[in-house]
Coordinates of C-alpha atoms and ligand atoms in Angstrom, one line a residue:
M16 CA 29.4 -62.3 27.0
T17 CA 32.6 -62.4 28.3
I18 CA 35.3 -63.1 25.5
E19 CA 35.5 -66.4 25.5
Q20 CA 32.8 -67.0 25.7
Q21 CA 32.8 -65.6 22.4
V22 CA 35.9 -66.9 21.7
T23 CA 34.3 -70.5 21.6
T24 CA 31.0 -69.3 20.0
S25 CA 33.3 -67.3 16.7
A26 CA 35.8 -70.2 16.5
A27 CA 32.9 -72.9 15.6
T28 CA 30.8 -69.4 13.5
A29 CA 33.9 -67.5 12.2
E30 CA 31.9 -64.6 13.9
I31 CA 33.1 -61.6 14.8
I32 CA 33.9 -61.1 18.7
R33 CA 31.9 -57.6 19.7
T34 CA 34.2 -56.2 23.1
T35 CA 33.9 -54.5 25.4
M36 CA 35.9 -52.5 27.5
V37 CA 36.4 -53.3 31.9
I38 CA 35.1 -49.9 33.9
G39 CA 34.9 -49.7 37.3
G40 CA 34.0 -53.6 37.1
E41 CA 31.8 -53.1 34.8
Q42 CA 31.8 -54.5 30.9
V43 CA 31.4 -51.3 28.7
A44 CA 30.3 -50.0 25.1
A45 CA 32.7 -46.5 24.3
A46 CA 30.7 -43.4 25.9
D47 CA 29.6 -42.7 22.1
G48 CA 29.2 -46.2 20.4
Q49 CA 31.7 -46.4 18.9
T50 CA 33.9 -49.3 18.0
F51 CA 36.9 -50.7 15.8
E52 CA 37.6 -53.2 13.8
V53 CA 40.7 -55.8 14.8
V54 CA 41.9 -57.7 12.1
N55 CA 44.2 -60.9 12.1
P56 CA 47.0 -60.3 10.2
A57 CA 47.4 -63.1 8.7
T58 CA 45.2 -63.5 6.9
G59 CA 43.3 -59.4 6.1
K60 CA 40.4 -60.9 7.9
V61 CA 38.1 -59.1 10.9
I62 CA 38.3 -61.2 13.9
A63 CA 36.6 -58.2 16.2
T64 CA 35.5 -55.1 17.2
A65 CA 36.3 -53.3 19.9
P66 CA 35.1 -49.7 21.6
L67 CA 36.9 -46.5 20.1
G68 CA 37.5 -45.1 23.3
G69 CA 38.1 -41.2 23.9
K70 CA 38.4 -38.6 26.8
T71 CA 34.9 -39.9 28.4
D72 CA 36.0 -42.5 29.0
V73 CA 39.3 -41.9 30.5
D74 CA 37.8 -39.7 32.5
R75 CA 34.8 -42.6 33.1
A76 CA 37.9 -44.7 33.7
V77 CA 39.7 -42.5 36.4
A78 CA 36.8 -41.5 38.1
A79 CA 36.5 -45.8 38.8
A80 CA 39.8 -45.8 39.5
R81 CA 40.4 -43.3 42.1
K82 CA 36.4 -44.0 44.1
A83 CA 38.6 -47.8 43.6
F84 CA 42.5 -46.3 45.4
D85 CA 40.3 -43.8 48.0
D86 CA 38.2 -46.4 49.8
P87 CA 39.4 -47.1 52.9
K88 CA 38.3 -50.6 52.7
G89 CA 39.6 -50.8 49.4
W90 CA 42.6 -52.5 47.9
A91 CA 45.0 -50.0 48.1
N92 CA 44.6 -50.1 51.9
W93 CA 44.4 -54.1 52.3
A94 CA 47.0 -55.3 53.4
A95 CA 49.3 -55.8 51.3
G96 CA 49.6 -59.8 52.1
K97 CA 45.8 -60.4 50.4
R98 CA 46.5 -58.4 47.6
G99 CA 49.8 -60.8 47.2
R100 CA 46.9 -64.2 47.8
T101 CA 44.7 -62.2 45.2
L102 CA 47.4 -61.3 42.6
S103 CA 48.3 -65.3 42.7
K104 CA 44.9 -65.9 42.1
F105 CA 45.3 -63.8 39.3
A106 CA 48.5 -65.0 37.9
A107 CA 46.5 -68.4 38.0
L108 CA 43.5 -67.9 35.9
V109 CA 45.8 -66.1 33.5
K110 CA 47.8 -69.3 33.9
Q111 CA 44.5 -71.9 33.6
N112 CA 43.3 -69.6 30.5
S113 CA 46.3 -69.5 28.7
E114 CA 45.4 -71.2 25.4
E115 CA 42.4 -69.2 25.5
L116 CA 44.9 -66.1 25.0
A117 CA 47.1 -67.4 23.1
Q118 CA 44.8 -68.3 20.8
L119 CA 43.6 -64.8 20.9
E120 CA 47.4 -63.3 20.7
T121 CA 47.8 -65.2 17.5
R122 CA 45.4 -64.4 15.6
N123 CA 45.0 -60.8 16.9
V124 CA 49.1 -60.5 15.3
G125 CA 50.1 -62.9 13.7
K126 CA 53.2 -64.3 16.3
P127 CA 53.2 -68.2 16.2
I128 CA 50.9 -70.1 18.4
S129 CA 54.5 -70.9 20.5
G130 CA 55.5 -67.6 20.8
S131 CA 51.9 -66.9 22.0
R132 CA 51.4 -70.2 24.4
G133 CA 55.0 -68.8 26.2
E134 CA 54.2 -65.2 25.9
V135 CA 50.8 -66.4 28.3
I136 CA 52.9 -68.2 30.9
G137 CA 55.7 -65.2 30.6
A138 CA 52.8 -63.2 32.2
S139 CA 51.5 -65.5 34.7
L140 CA 55.1 -66.4 35.8
V141 CA 55.0 -62.2 36.2
F142 CA 52.0 -61.7 38.2
D143 CA 53.5 -64.7 40.4
Y144 CA 56.1 -62.9 41.0
Y145 CA 55.0 -59.3 42.1
A146 CA 52.1 -61.0 43.9
G147 CA 55.1 -62.4 46.0
A148 CA 56.4 -59.6 45.8
A149 CA 53.4 -57.8 47.2
N150 CA 54.5 -57.9 51.3
K151 CA 58.7 -57.6 50.3
I152 CA 58.1 -53.8 50.2
F153 CA 59.9 -52.7 52.5
G154 CA 60.9 -48.9 53.4
Q155 CA 64.3 -48.5 56.4
T156 CA 65.4 -47.3 59.6
I157 CA 68.1 -44.5 58.6
P158 CA 70.5 -42.9 61.8
V159 CA 69.7 -39.4 61.0
S160 CA 72.0 -36.6 62.7
K161 CA 69.3 -36.4 65.2
P162 CA 68.7 -38.4 68.3
G163 CA 65.3 -39.2 66.8
L164 CA 63.8 -41.8 64.7
D165 CA 64.0 -41.5 60.5
M166 CA 62.2 -44.3 59.0
T167 CA 61.3 -44.4 55.2
L168 CA 57.6 -45.7 54.1
R169 CA 57.0 -46.9 50.8
E170 CA 53.3 -46.0 49.3
P171 CA 51.0 -46.4 46.0
I172 CA 51.1 -43.5 44.1
G173 CA 47.6 -43.9 43.2
V174 CA 45.7 -43.8 40.2
V175 CA 48.8 -45.4 37.2
G176 CA 48.1 -45.2 33.4
L177 CA 49.6 -48.2 31.4
I178 CA 50.1 -47.4 27.3
V179 CA 51.7 -50.8 26.1
P180 CA 52.1 -51.5 22.3
W181 CA 51.5 -54.4 20.3
N182 CA 54.5 -56.4 20.0
F183 CA 54.6 -58.5 22.5
P184 CA 50.7 -57.8 24.0
I185 CA 50.2 -59.4 27.4
L186 CA 54.1 -59.7 28.4
M187 CA 54.0 -55.6 27.8
A188 CA 51.2 -55.5 30.3
S189 CA 52.1 -58.0 32.8
W190 CA 55.5 -55.8 33.4
K191 CA 53.6 -52.9 34.2
L192 CA 50.2 -54.8 36.3
G193 CA 52.4 -56.9 38.1
P194 CA 54.3 -54.0 40.0
A195 CA 51.4 -51.1 39.9
L196 CA 48.8 -54.1 41.7
A197 CA 51.0 -55.2 44.1
A198 CA 52.7 -51.4 45.3
G199 CA 49.4 -51.0 45.7
N200 CA 48.0 -48.7 43.1
T201 CA 45.2 -48.2 41.1
C202 CA 45.5 -49.5 37.5
I203 CA 44.1 -47.9 33.6
L204 CA 45.8 -49.6 31.0
K205 CA 45.9 -49.0 27.3
P206 CA 46.7 -50.8 25.1
A207 CA 47.3 -50.2 22.0
S208 CA 45.1 -50.2 19.0
L209 CA 46.1 -53.2 16.6
S210 CA 45.9 -55.5 19.8
P211 CA 43.3 -55.0 22.0
L212 CA 42.1 -58.3 22.4
T213 CA 44.0 -60.2 25.4
A214 CA 44.3 -56.8 27.9
I215 CA 40.2 -56.7 27.6
R216 CA 40.3 -60.5 28.6
L217 CA 42.7 -59.6 31.5
G218 CA 40.7 -56.8 32.6
E219 CA 37.6 -59.9 33.4
L220 CA 39.8 -62.1 34.4
A221 CA 41.1 -59.0 37.0
L222 CA 37.6 -59.1 38.4
E223 CA 37.6 -62.9 38.3
A224 CA 40.0 -63.3 40.5
G225 CA 39.3 -61.3 43.3
I226 CA 40.2 -57.9 42.0
P227 CA 37.7 -55.7 43.4
G228 CA 35.9 -53.1 40.6
G229 CA 37.8 -50.3 39.1
V230 CA 41.1 -51.8 40.4
L231 CA 42.1 -52.5 36.7
N232 CA 40.5 -51.0 33.7
V233 CA 41.0 -51.2 30.5
V234 CA 40.4 -48.7 28.4
T235 CA 40.5 -50.0 24.2
G236 CA 41.3 -46.5 21.8
P237 CA 43.8 -44.7 19.7
G238 CA 46.4 -43.5 20.9
G239 CA 46.7 -39.9 19.5
S240 CA 43.5 -39.8 22.0
A241 CA 42.1 -42.5 24.5
G242 CA 46.1 -42.6 24.8
A243 CA 47.6 -38.9 24.4
A244 CA 43.7 -38.1 27.4
I245 CA 44.9 -40.4 30.0
A246 CA 49.0 -39.4 29.5
A247 CA 47.4 -35.9 30.1
H248 CA 45.1 -36.5 32.8
D249 CA 45.3 -34.5 36.4
G250 CA 43.8 -37.5 38.7
V251 CA 46.4 -39.5 37.3
G252 CA 50.0 -39.7 38.8
K253 CA 52.4 -41.6 37.0
I254 CA 52.8 -42.6 33.3
A255 CA 54.2 -45.6 32.2
F256 CA 54.8 -46.7 28.4
T257 CA 56.6 -48.9 26.0
G258 CA 56.6 -48.1 22.9
E259 CA 58.4 -46.1 19.5
T260 CA 60.5 -43.1 21.2
T261 CA 58.9 -40.7 19.2
T262 CA 55.4 -41.4 20.9
G263 CA 57.6 -41.5 24.3
Q264 CA 59.0 -37.3 24.1
E265 CA 55.7 -36.9 22.9
I266 CA 53.9 -38.8 26.0
M267 CA 56.4 -36.6 28.5
R268 CA 55.4 -33.4 27.2
L269 CA 51.6 -34.9 27.8
A270 CA 52.4 -35.3 31.2
S271 CA 54.2 -32.1 32.3
G272 CA 51.1 -30.6 32.9
N273 CA 51.0 -32.1 36.6
V274 CA 54.4 -33.3 36.7
K275 CA 53.2 -37.3 36.3
K276 CA 56.0 -40.2 37.7
I277 CA 56.7 -41.3 34.1
S278 CA 58.6 -44.7 32.7
L279 CA 59.4 -44.8 29.6
E280 CA 60.9 -48.6 28.1
L281 CA 61.4 -46.9 23.9
G282 CA 63.2 -48.5 20.8
G283 CA 66.0 -50.2 20.3
K284 CA 69.0 -50.9 17.4
S285 CA 70.6 -53.7 19.5
P286 CA 74.3 -54.8 18.5
S287 CA 76.0 -58.6 18.6
I288 CA 79.4 -58.5 19.1
V289 CA 80.4 -61.4 17.1
F290 CA 84.6 -61.5 18.3
G291 CA 87.0 -64.1 16.2
D292 CA 87.6 -66.3 19.2
A293 CA 83.2 -66.6 19.7
D294 CA 81.8 -70.0 19.9
L295 CA 80.5 -69.1 15.9
E296 CA 78.4 -71.6 15.2
K297 CA 76.6 -71.4 18.9
F298 CA 76.2 -67.6 17.7
A299 CA 75.0 -68.7 14.6
R300 CA 72.5 -71.2 15.9
E301 CA 70.7 -69.6 18.2
S302 CA 71.0 -65.7 16.4
P303 CA 69.0 -65.5 13.9
Y304 CA 66.2 -65.8 16.5
S305 CA 67.8 -62.7 18.2
V306 CA 66.7 -60.5 15.3
F307 CA 63.5 -62.7 13.1
D308 CA 61.5 -64.0 16.6
N309 CA 58.6 -62.2 16.2
C310 CA 59.1 -61.4 13.1
G311 CA 61.9 -58.4 14.4
Q312 CA 59.1 -56.2 16.3
D313 CA 61.1 -56.9 19.4
C314 CA 62.9 -53.6 21.4
C315 CA 66.0 -55.9 22.0
A316 CA 66.4 -57.3 18.2
R317 CA 69.1 -57.8 17.5
S318 CA 69.0 -56.3 14.5
R319 CA 73.1 -55.5 13.8
I320 CA 75.9 -57.7 14.1
I321 CA 79.2 -56.6 14.3
V322 CA 81.8 -59.1 12.9
E323 CA 85.1 -59.2 13.9
R324 CA 86.4 -58.6 9.9
S325 CA 89.0 -62.6 10.0
V326 CA 85.7 -64.4 10.8
H327 CA 82.9 -61.9 8.6
D328 CA 82.7 -64.4 5.3
Q329 CA 82.3 -67.8 7.5
V330 CA 79.4 -66.1 10.2
V331 CA 77.1 -64.5 6.9
A332 CA 77.6 -68.2 5.1
L333 CA 76.7 -70.2 9.3
F334 CA 73.9 -67.5 9.8
A335 CA 72.1 -67.7 6.8
A336 CA 72.2 -70.8 7.0
A337 CA 71.0 -71.4 9.9
T338 CA 68.6 -68.2 9.3
E339 CA 67.2 -70.4 6.0
K340 CA 66.3 -73.1 8.2
V341 CA 64.1 -70.7 10.2
K342 CA 60.4 -71.8 9.6
V343 CA 57.7 -68.5 8.2
G344 CA 54.2 -69.9 8.6
D345 CA 51.1 -70.0 8.8
P346 CA 50.9 -68.6 13.1
L347 CA 48.8 -70.9 13.8
D348 CA 50.9 -74.0 12.8
D349 CA 52.1 -74.8 16.3
A350 CA 56.0 -75.8 14.1
T351 CA 55.7 -71.7 13.0
E352 CA 58.8 -69.9 14.6
V353 CA 58.2 -66.7 11.6
G354 CA 54.4 -65.2 11.6
S355 CA 53.1 -62.3 10.3
L356 CA 54.3 -58.8 10.5
V357 CA 51.0 -56.2 12.8
S358 CA 49.9 -55.4 10.2
F359 CA 49.7 -54.2 6.2
K360 CA 50.6 -51.0 6.8
Q361 CA 53.9 -52.7 9.3
R362 CA 55.3 -54.5 6.5
E363 CA 55.4 -51.5 4.0
R364 CA 57.4 -49.8 6.3
V365 CA 60.0 -52.5 6.2
M366 CA 60.1 -53.2 2.3
D367 CA 61.2 -49.4 2.5
Y368 CA 63.6 -50.2 4.6
V369 CA 64.6 -53.4 2.8
E370 CA 64.3 -50.7 -0.9
A371 CA 66.8 -48.1 1.3
G372 CA 69.1 -50.7 2.2
I373 CA 69.5 -51.7 -1.3
A374 CA 69.9 -48.0 -2.8
E375 CA 72.4 -47.2 -0.9
G376 CA 74.7 -50.1 -1.3
A377 CA 74.5 -53.0 1.1
N378 CA 74.4 -56.6 0.1
L379 CA 70.8 -58.6 0.4
V380 CA 71.7 -62.0 1.2
A381 CA 68.9 -64.0 2.3
G382 CA 64.8 -62.6 2.5
G383 CA 63.6 -59.8 2.2
R384 CA 60.4 -60.7 0.1
V385 CA 57.3 -61.9 0.3
P386 CA 56.5 -65.4 0.5
T387 CA 55.1 -67.3 -2.5
A388 CA 54.3 -70.4 0.1
A389 CA 49.9 -71.3 -0.8
G390 CA 48.0 -70.1 2.6
L391 CA 49.8 -66.7 2.8
A392 CA 49.4 -64.7 0.2
D393 CA 47.1 -62.7 2.0
G394 CA 49.2 -62.1 5.2
A395 CA 51.9 -59.7 5.8
F396 CA 54.1 -61.9 5.6
L397 CA 58.0 -61.1 5.1
M398 CA 60.9 -63.8 4.1
P399 CA 63.2 -62.5 7.0
A400 CA 66.5 -60.1 5.3
I401 CA 70.4 -60.2 6.1
F402 CA 72.3 -57.8 4.6
D403 CA 76.3 -57.7 4.6
G404 CA 78.4 -54.8 3.8
V405 CA 76.5 -52.7 5.9
T406 CA 78.4 -49.5 7.6
N407 CA 77.6 -47.6 10.5
D408 CA 76.0 -44.6 8.0
M409 CA 73.1 -46.5 6.6
R410 CA 69.4 -46.2 7.8
I411 CA 69.0 -49.5 7.5
A412 CA 72.1 -49.1 10.5
R413 CA 70.8 -46.5 12.2
E414 CA 66.7 -46.6 12.7
E415 CA 65.0 -49.2 14.4
I416 CA 63.5 -51.7 11.6
F417 CA 60.4 -53.3 13.8
G418 CA 61.1 -56.3 11.0
P419 CA 63.1 -59.2 10.6
V420 CA 66.4 -57.4 8.7
V421 CA 69.7 -57.4 10.5
S422 CA 72.8 -55.8 9.4
I423 CA 76.2 -57.0 9.5
I424 CA 78.8 -55.0 9.8
P425 CA 82.8 -55.8 10.1
F426 CA 85.0 -54.2 12.2
D427 CA 88.6 -54.6 12.6
T428 CA 89.4 -53.7 15.9
E429 CA 88.1 -54.6 19.8
E430 CA 88.0 -50.7 20.3
E431 CA 86.2 -50.4 16.6
A432 CA 83.5 -52.7 16.9
L433 CA 83.2 -50.8 20.7
R434 CA 82.7 -47.9 18.9
L435 CA 80.3 -48.9 16.1
A436 CA 78.2 -50.0 18.8
N437 CA 77.7 -47.7 20.5
A438 CA 77.0 -45.1 18.0
T439 CA 73.2 -45.0 18.0
P440 CA 71.3 -42.9 20.0
Y441 CA 69.7 -45.9 21.7
G442 CA 70.5 -48.2 24.2
L443 CA 68.8 -51.1 25.2
S444 CA 70.4 -54.0 24.5
G445 CA 73.2 -55.9 23.4
S446 CA 75.1 -59.5 22.8
V447 CA 79.3 -59.9 23.0
W448 CA 80.5 -63.5 21.6
S449 CA 83.7 -64.2 23.0
R450 CA 85.8 -66.7 24.7
D451 CA 88.2 -65.1 26.6
I452 CA 86.4 -63.8 29.6
G453 CA 88.2 -60.9 30.2
R454 CA 86.7 -59.3 26.2
A455 CA 83.9 -60.8 27.8
L456 CA 83.5 -58.1 30.4
R457 CA 85.2 -55.7 28.9
S458 CA 82.8 -55.2 26.1
A459 CA 80.0 -56.0 27.8
R460 CA 81.5 -52.9 30.9
A461 CA 81.7 -51.1 28.0
L462 CA 79.0 -51.2 26.4
Q463 CA 76.5 -48.2 26.6
A464 CA 73.0 -49.7 26.7
G465 CA 71.3 -51.1 29.8
V466 CA 70.6 -55.1 29.5
I467 CA 73.8 -56.7 28.0
S468 CA 74.2 -60.3 27.3
V469 CA 77.4 -62.4 26.8
N470 CA 77.7 -65.1 24.6
S471 CA 73.6 -65.9 24.3
N472 CA 70.3 -63.0 23.3
S473 CA 68.8 -63.7 26.3
S474 CA 67.9 -60.1 27.5
V475 CA 65.0 -60.8 29.8
H476 CA 64.4 -62.7 33.0
T477 CA 61.6 -61.5 35.9
E478 CA 63.6 -61.1 38.5
A479 CA 66.1 -58.6 37.0
P480 CA 65.9 -55.3 35.6
F481 CA 64.9 -53.9 32.7
G482 CA 65.5 -50.4 31.1
G483 CA 67.9 -48.6 28.2
Y484 CA 70.4 -45.5 28.6
K485 CA 69.9 -42.5 26.3
M486 CA 67.0 -42.9 24.1
S487 CA 65.9 -46.0 24.6
G488 CA 63.9 -45.6 27.7
I489 CA 63.6 -43.8 31.8
G490 CA 63.7 -46.1 34.7
R491 CA 63.6 -50.3 35.3
E492 CA 61.3 -53.4 34.7
L493 CA 60.4 -56.2 36.7
G494 CA 62.2 -58.0 39.3
M495 CA 62.4 -55.9 42.8
S496 CA 63.3 -52.7 40.3
A497 CA 59.9 -51.9 39.1
L498 CA 58.8 -51.8 42.4
D499 CA 60.4 -48.2 42.5
L500 CA 58.4 -47.1 39.4
Y501 CA 55.3 -47.3 41.1
T502 CA 56.2 -46.0 44.6
E503 CA 56.5 -43.1 46.3
V504 CA 59.4 -43.1 49.7
K505 CA 58.6 -41.1 51.9
N506 CA 60.8 -40.2 55.0
V507 CA 59.2 -40.2 59.0
Y508 CA 61.0 -38.7 61.3
I509 CA 60.0 -38.7 65.1
D510 CA 61.4 -36.7 67.9
L511 CA 62.3 -39.7 70.3
S512 CA 62.8 -36.7 73.3
Ligands
NAD18 P1 53.5 -47.1 19.8 O1 53.9 -45.9 20.0 O2 52.6 -46.4 19.0 O3 52.5 -47.3 20.5 C1 52.6 -47.4 22.0 C2 51.4 -47.1 22.6 O4 51.1 -45.5 22.7 C3 50.2 -48.0 22.5 O5 49.1 -48.0 23.0 C4 49.5 -46.3 21.5 O6 48.0 -46.5 21.2 C5 49.8 -45.7 22.3 N1 50.0 -44.8 22.3 C6 50.2 -43.5 20.7 N2 50.0 -42.6 20.5 C7 50.5 -41.9 21.5 C8 50.1 -40.3 22.2 N3 50.1 -39.6 21.9 N4 49.5 -40.5 23.4 C9 49.6 -41.4 24.2 N5 49.6 -43.0 23.9 C10 49.8 -43.0 22.5 O7 54.4 -48.2 19.7 P2 54.2 -49.3 19.3 O8 54.1 -49.2 17.5 O9 52.9 -50.0 19.3 O10 55.4 -50.3 19.8 C11 56.9 -50.7 18.6 C12 57.3 -49.5 19.6 O11 57.5 -50.0 20.7 C13 58.9 -49.8 19.0 O12 59.2 -47.9 19.1 C14 59.9 -50.7 20.5 O13 61.0 -51.0 20.3 C15 59.2 -49.9 21.2 N6 58.8 -51.4 22.4 C16 60.6 -50.8 23.7 C17 60.1 -52.4 24.1 C18 60.8 -51.6 25.8 O14 60.6 -52.4 26.7 N7 61.7 -51.5 25.6 C19 59.5 -52.9 24.4 C20 58.5 -53.5 23.6 C21 58.2 -52.7 22.8

């Protein structure tokens, strides 16, 4: 039975969904038959079980992916246009099944259903984009100093391991699968143990779309065993990873054995710099979502608001008033804007930061407590927290919290604002708010981060490169840049004499 059939049954009977991995075109259990439970963090109830994959399962998936890659009539050797058309069918199937996928995602990670719907459609658009890109992966001809003809070919790497986190499970999977598949690679996708459901469903839909068995394998299981086995496997040529910086560092070590290609999208501690001349109403209206959306579990969360002292009090008041309107509630309710955190453990971690902020002398202006509203008592909910009077040396200003907590830090000069913004080992994203175009552009250039927005919090565009400076990562996903991450460049020189 596919997940889709089980979801339909279980919606009526509240049964537990029993999922399987997808390896070599087949739905399989873990080799040793072990499973783990998948919990809905908004209710605390077990909603599914998934195979607890380990090294044997990874070996099996790598063998299936290798076989599919080496097939002379297989995916890598299809005409690029045919790969593109098949990816296009895949994108259409994701869209067609978007409500089922969104419900799965919301029940699995506690995010509002409106957010899950947007995420699933976003994933479908990413597949569409790379469907169109499949036959536009060009090489070059190069005027070398010898008289012959020199050209480059872009070739798929082979078997690639794609290890994704739980905060945007289906979207992060699409960012990697789209370009990897378009370029002709075969893939092993490993979702986070907290959020395996939509990844498994993607594996099933890929088969339905006509992507041959073995091209997209899905292995579920813990990072420390299944993930580590993929990262260390000699049969894998590349690892694309999104997750915590410390995990990324471990993956670099594991991947060094056979010198895998690596791309990493890691943590962030992104600033919003608000100058006194900015449209403060617009900033306040839009910015609560830039940090509290997805319950703050967003690598681009603007978790530090660095604000000019002359408008500091006004900004705090406007931001707090706008945050008060954000609707925290049942993730399955269409009106909910902030759902639960992904787990009770994550909530505990975030609440420890709230306590650390208070202990270090910051002023908790709002939130940071467990909501008392009926219906939320059994879930991992937390009211969005705003800290004022924060200095850059406090833990809440330095460390990635990955929860609904924002730190407001005052500044006096442009130079000080930029120094504070850049005083972090991370460099993923940031916003500049100012009506002075010169100052906005100067600041955008001076910020040491890969994704900057001016008078906006928008960080992600399917067509534009996304990725981090410093300890926020290596490589740029999305847009045509992502194709560089999944191709080798071969230079061919032809002697014409
Ligand atoms: P995580 O690092 O705990 O896990 C990510 C994935 O890695 C999971 O699939 C996990 O099972 C696997 N994993 C864990 N240990 C492993 C190991 N030793 N070897 C191989 N795989 C292993 O991250 P998370 O908690 O799922 O996600 C949150 C983090 O992701 C945050 O730090 C956030 O900033 C980051 N993130 C970054 C981006 C970005 O684009 N920069 C996007 C989303 C999330």
